């Protein structure tokens, strides 16, 4: 599933450049994640990079958008044009 940024976000700008899929963007009030581009970092890293860097720990999994690992792999391949090598 994709991740979601909660309203605890302090707009520190740290996560946006860390996303390998360019899924994070400045929304109207806080940063937001484009669920169509977030792969939980599958295909790029072992752990979600945004979660690793967020100083206030406000990027949980979005339970409303469940996706299997296989679905995330397909998403990664569509987004990047690369073959998944897991
Ligand atoms: Fe981007 Fe990875 Fe965070 Fe998803 S989990 S928003 S792909 S950094
Ligand atoms: Fe907001 Fe966390 Fe991203 Fe900073 S790292 S902009 S607090 S979501």
PDB file of C-alpha atoms and ligand atoms in Angstrom:
ATOM      1  CA  UNK A   1       0.000   0.000   0.000  1.00  0.00           C
ATOM      2  CA  UNK A   2       1.112   3.549  -0.339  1.00  0.00           C
ATOM      3  CA  UNK A   3       2.111   5.679   2.602  1.00  0.00           C
ATOM      4  CA  UNK A   4       0.257   8.746   3.799  1.00  0.00           C
ATOM      5  CA  UNK A   5       1.437  11.952   5.459  1.00  0.00           C
ATOM      6  CA  UNK A   6      -0.625  12.955   8.489  1.00  0.00           C
ATOM      7  CA  UNK A   7      -1.434  16.480   9.684  1.00  0.00           C
ATOM      8  CA  UNK A   8       1.447  16.235  12.136  1.00  0.00           C
ATOM      9  CA  UNK A   9       3.715  17.153   9.208  1.00  0.00           C
ATOM     10  CA  UNK A  10       5.819  20.238   9.999  1.00  0.00           C
ATOM     11  CA  UNK A  11       6.703  20.990   6.361  1.00  0.00           C
ATOM     12  CA  UNK A  12      10.397  20.424   6.968  1.00  0.00           C
ATOM     13  CA  UNK A  13      11.012  19.541   3.278  1.00  0.00           C
ATOM     14  CA  UNK A  14      13.255  16.587   4.158  1.00  0.00           C
ATOM     15  CA  UNK A  15      11.252  13.718   2.687  1.00  0.00           C
ATOM     16  CA  UNK A  16      10.457  15.117  -0.746  1.00  0.00           C
ATOM     17  CA  UNK A  17      13.933  14.763  -2.298  1.00  0.00           C
ATOM     18  CA  UNK A  18      14.389  11.289  -0.787  1.00  0.00           C
ATOM     19  CA  UNK A  19      11.505   9.696  -2.712  1.00  0.00           C
ATOM     20  CA  UNK A  20      12.819   7.644  -5.657  1.00  0.00           C
ATOM     21  CA  UNK A  21       9.432   7.814  -7.382  1.00  0.00           C
ATOM     22  CA  UNK A  22       8.861  11.553  -7.010  1.00  0.00           C
ATOM     23  CA  UNK A  23       5.616  10.698  -5.234  1.00  0.00           C
ATOM     24  CA  UNK A  24       5.935  13.384  -2.541  1.00  0.00           C
ATOM     25  CA  UNK A  25       4.857  16.934  -3.222  1.00  0.00           C
ATOM     26  CA  UNK A  26       3.926  20.080  -1.344  1.00  0.00           C
ATOM     27  CA  UNK A  27       0.155  20.128  -0.938  1.00  0.00           C
ATOM     28  CA  UNK A  28      -2.015  23.048   0.077  1.00  0.00           C
ATOM     29  CA  UNK A  29      -1.030  22.897   3.738  1.00  0.00           C
ATOM     30  CA  UNK A  30       1.351  19.996   4.222  1.00  0.00           C
ATOM     31  CA  UNK A  31       3.315  17.585   2.113  1.00  0.00           C
ATOM     32  CA  UNK A  32       1.301  14.856   0.405  1.00  0.00           C
ATOM     33  CA  UNK A  33       1.988  11.511  -1.291  1.00  0.00           C
ATOM     34  CA  UNK A  34       0.642  10.555  -4.700  1.00  0.00           C
ATOM     35  CA  UNK A  35      -0.630   7.042  -4.035  1.00  0.00           C
ATOM     36  CA  UNK A  36      -0.301   6.153  -7.710  1.00  0.00           C
ATOM     37  CA  UNK A  37       3.465   6.710  -7.501  1.00  0.00           C
ATOM     38  CA  UNK A  38       4.311   5.339  -4.047  1.00  0.00           C
ATOM     39  CA  UNK A  39       5.626   1.754  -4.079  1.00  0.00           C
ATOM     40  CA  UNK A  40       6.652   1.694  -0.392  1.00  0.00           C
ATOM     41  CA  UNK A  41      10.072   2.102  -2.061  1.00  0.00           C
ATOM     42  CA  UNK A  42       9.774  -1.449  -3.424  1.00  0.00           C
ATOM     43  CA  UNK A  43      12.255  -1.842  -6.273  1.00  0.00           C
ATOM     44  CA  UNK A  44      14.525   0.895  -4.942  1.00  0.00           C
ATOM     45  CA  UNK A  45      15.187   0.346  -1.222  1.00  0.00           C
ATOM     46  CA  UNK A  46      14.462  -2.159   1.545  1.00  0.00           C
ATOM     47  CA  UNK A  47      12.697   0.447   3.684  1.00  0.00           C
ATOM     48  CA  UNK A  48      10.445   3.402   2.863  1.00  0.00           C
ATOM     49  CA  UNK A  49      12.929   6.263   2.627  1.00  0.00           C
ATOM     50  CA  UNK A  50      10.471   8.969   3.640  1.00  0.00           C
ATOM     51  CA  UNK A  51       9.741   7.191   6.923  1.00  0.00           C
ATOM     52  CA  UNK A  52      13.464   6.923   7.598  1.00  0.00           C
ATOM     53  CA  UNK A  53      14.048  10.657   7.392  1.00  0.00           C
ATOM     54  CA  UNK A  54      10.847  12.174   8.805  1.00  0.00           C
ATOM     55  CA  UNK A  55      11.746  13.868  12.111  1.00  0.00           C
ATOM     56  CA  UNK A  56       8.219  13.718  13.517  1.00  0.00           C
ATOM     57  CA  UNK A  57       7.316  10.206  12.394  1.00  0.00           C
ATOM     58  CA  UNK A  58       4.163  11.234  10.555  1.00  0.00           C
ATOM     59  CA  UNK A  59       4.241   8.914   7.514  1.00  0.00           C
ATOM     60  CA  UNK A  60       2.345   5.700   8.284  1.00  0.00           C
ATOM     61  CA  UNK A  61       1.058   3.126   5.837  1.00  0.00           C
ATOM     62  CA  UNK A  62      -2.257   4.135   4.291  1.00  0.00           C
ATOM     63  CA  UNK A  63      -4.526   1.344   5.487  1.00  0.00           C
ATOM     64  CA  UNK A  64      -7.241   2.517   3.086  1.00  0.00           C
ATOM     65  CA  UNK A  65      -5.073   1.607   0.084  1.00  0.00           C
ATOM     66  CA  UNK A  66      -3.973  -2.000   0.556  1.00  0.00           C
ATOM     67  CA  UNK A  67      -1.629  -3.440  -2.086  1.00  0.00           C
ATOM     68  CA  UNK A  68       0.239  -6.730  -2.194  1.00  0.00           C
ATOM     69  CA  UNK A  69       3.977  -6.950  -2.746  1.00  0.00           C
ATOM     70  CA  UNK A  70       3.308  -8.239  -6.268  1.00  0.00           C
ATOM     71  CA  UNK A  71       1.107  -5.234  -7.012  1.00  0.00           C
ATOM     72  CA  UNK A  72       3.851  -2.913  -5.775  1.00  0.00           C
ATOM     73  CA  UNK A  73       6.349  -4.672  -8.037  1.00  0.00           C
ATOM     74  CA  UNK A  74       4.071  -4.163 -11.047  1.00  0.00           C
ATOM     75  CA  UNK A  75       3.650  -0.515 -10.070  1.00  0.00           C
ATOM     76  CA  UNK A  76       7.441  -0.110  -9.824  1.00  0.00           C
ATOM     77  CA  UNK A  77       7.939  -1.672 -13.248  1.00  0.00           C
ATOM     78  CA  UNK A  78       5.293   0.542 -14.836  1.00  0.00           C
ATOM     79  CA  UNK A  79       6.686   3.696 -13.226  1.00  0.00           C
ATOM     80  CA  UNK A  80      10.322   3.069 -14.058  1.00  0.00           C
ATOM     81  CA  UNK A  81      10.289   0.826 -17.113  1.00  0.00           C
ATOM     82  CA  UNK A  82      12.780  -1.374 -15.242  1.00  0.00           C
ATOM     83  CA  UNK A  83      12.455  -5.072 -14.488  1.00  0.00           C
ATOM     84  CA  UNK A  84      12.125  -5.775 -10.772  1.00  0.00           C
ATOM     85  CA  UNK A  85      15.192  -7.511  -9.390  1.00  0.00           C
ATOM     86  CA  UNK A  86      14.261  -8.474  -5.859  1.00  0.00           C
TER      87      UNK A  86
HETATM   88 FE1  LIG B   1       8.289   7.702  -1.922  1.00  0.00          FE
HETATM   89 FE2  LIG B   1       9.174   5.465  -0.854  1.00  0.00          FE
HETATM   90 FE3  LIG B   1       7.933   7.257   0.678  1.00  0.00          FE
HETATM   91 FE4  LIG B   1       6.525   5.886  -1.121  1.00  0.00          FE
HETATM   92  S1  LIG B   1       7.585   5.018   0.666  1.00  0.00           S
HETATM   93  S2  LIG B   1       6.442   8.076  -0.762  1.00  0.00           S
HETATM   94  S3  LIG B   1       8.022   5.603  -2.776  1.00  0.00           S
HETATM   95  S4  LIG B   1       9.897   7.524  -0.334  1.00  0.00           S
HETATM   96 FE1  LIG B   2       6.441  16.524   6.712  1.00  0.00          FE
HETATM   97 FE2  LIG B   2       7.834  14.496   7.701  1.00  0.00          FE
HETATM   98 FE3  LIG B   2       8.070  15.160   5.145  1.00  0.00          FE
HETATM   99 FE4  LIG B   2       9.065  16.761   7.012  1.00  0.00          FE
HETATM  100  S1  LIG B   2       9.749  14.672   6.543  1.00  0.00           S
HETATM  101  S2  LIG B   2       7.874  17.392   5.217  1.00  0.00           S
HETATM  102  S3  LIG B   2       7.553  16.489   8.641  1.00  0.00           S
HETATM  103  S4  LIG B   2       6.219  14.367   6.158  1.00  0.00           S
END
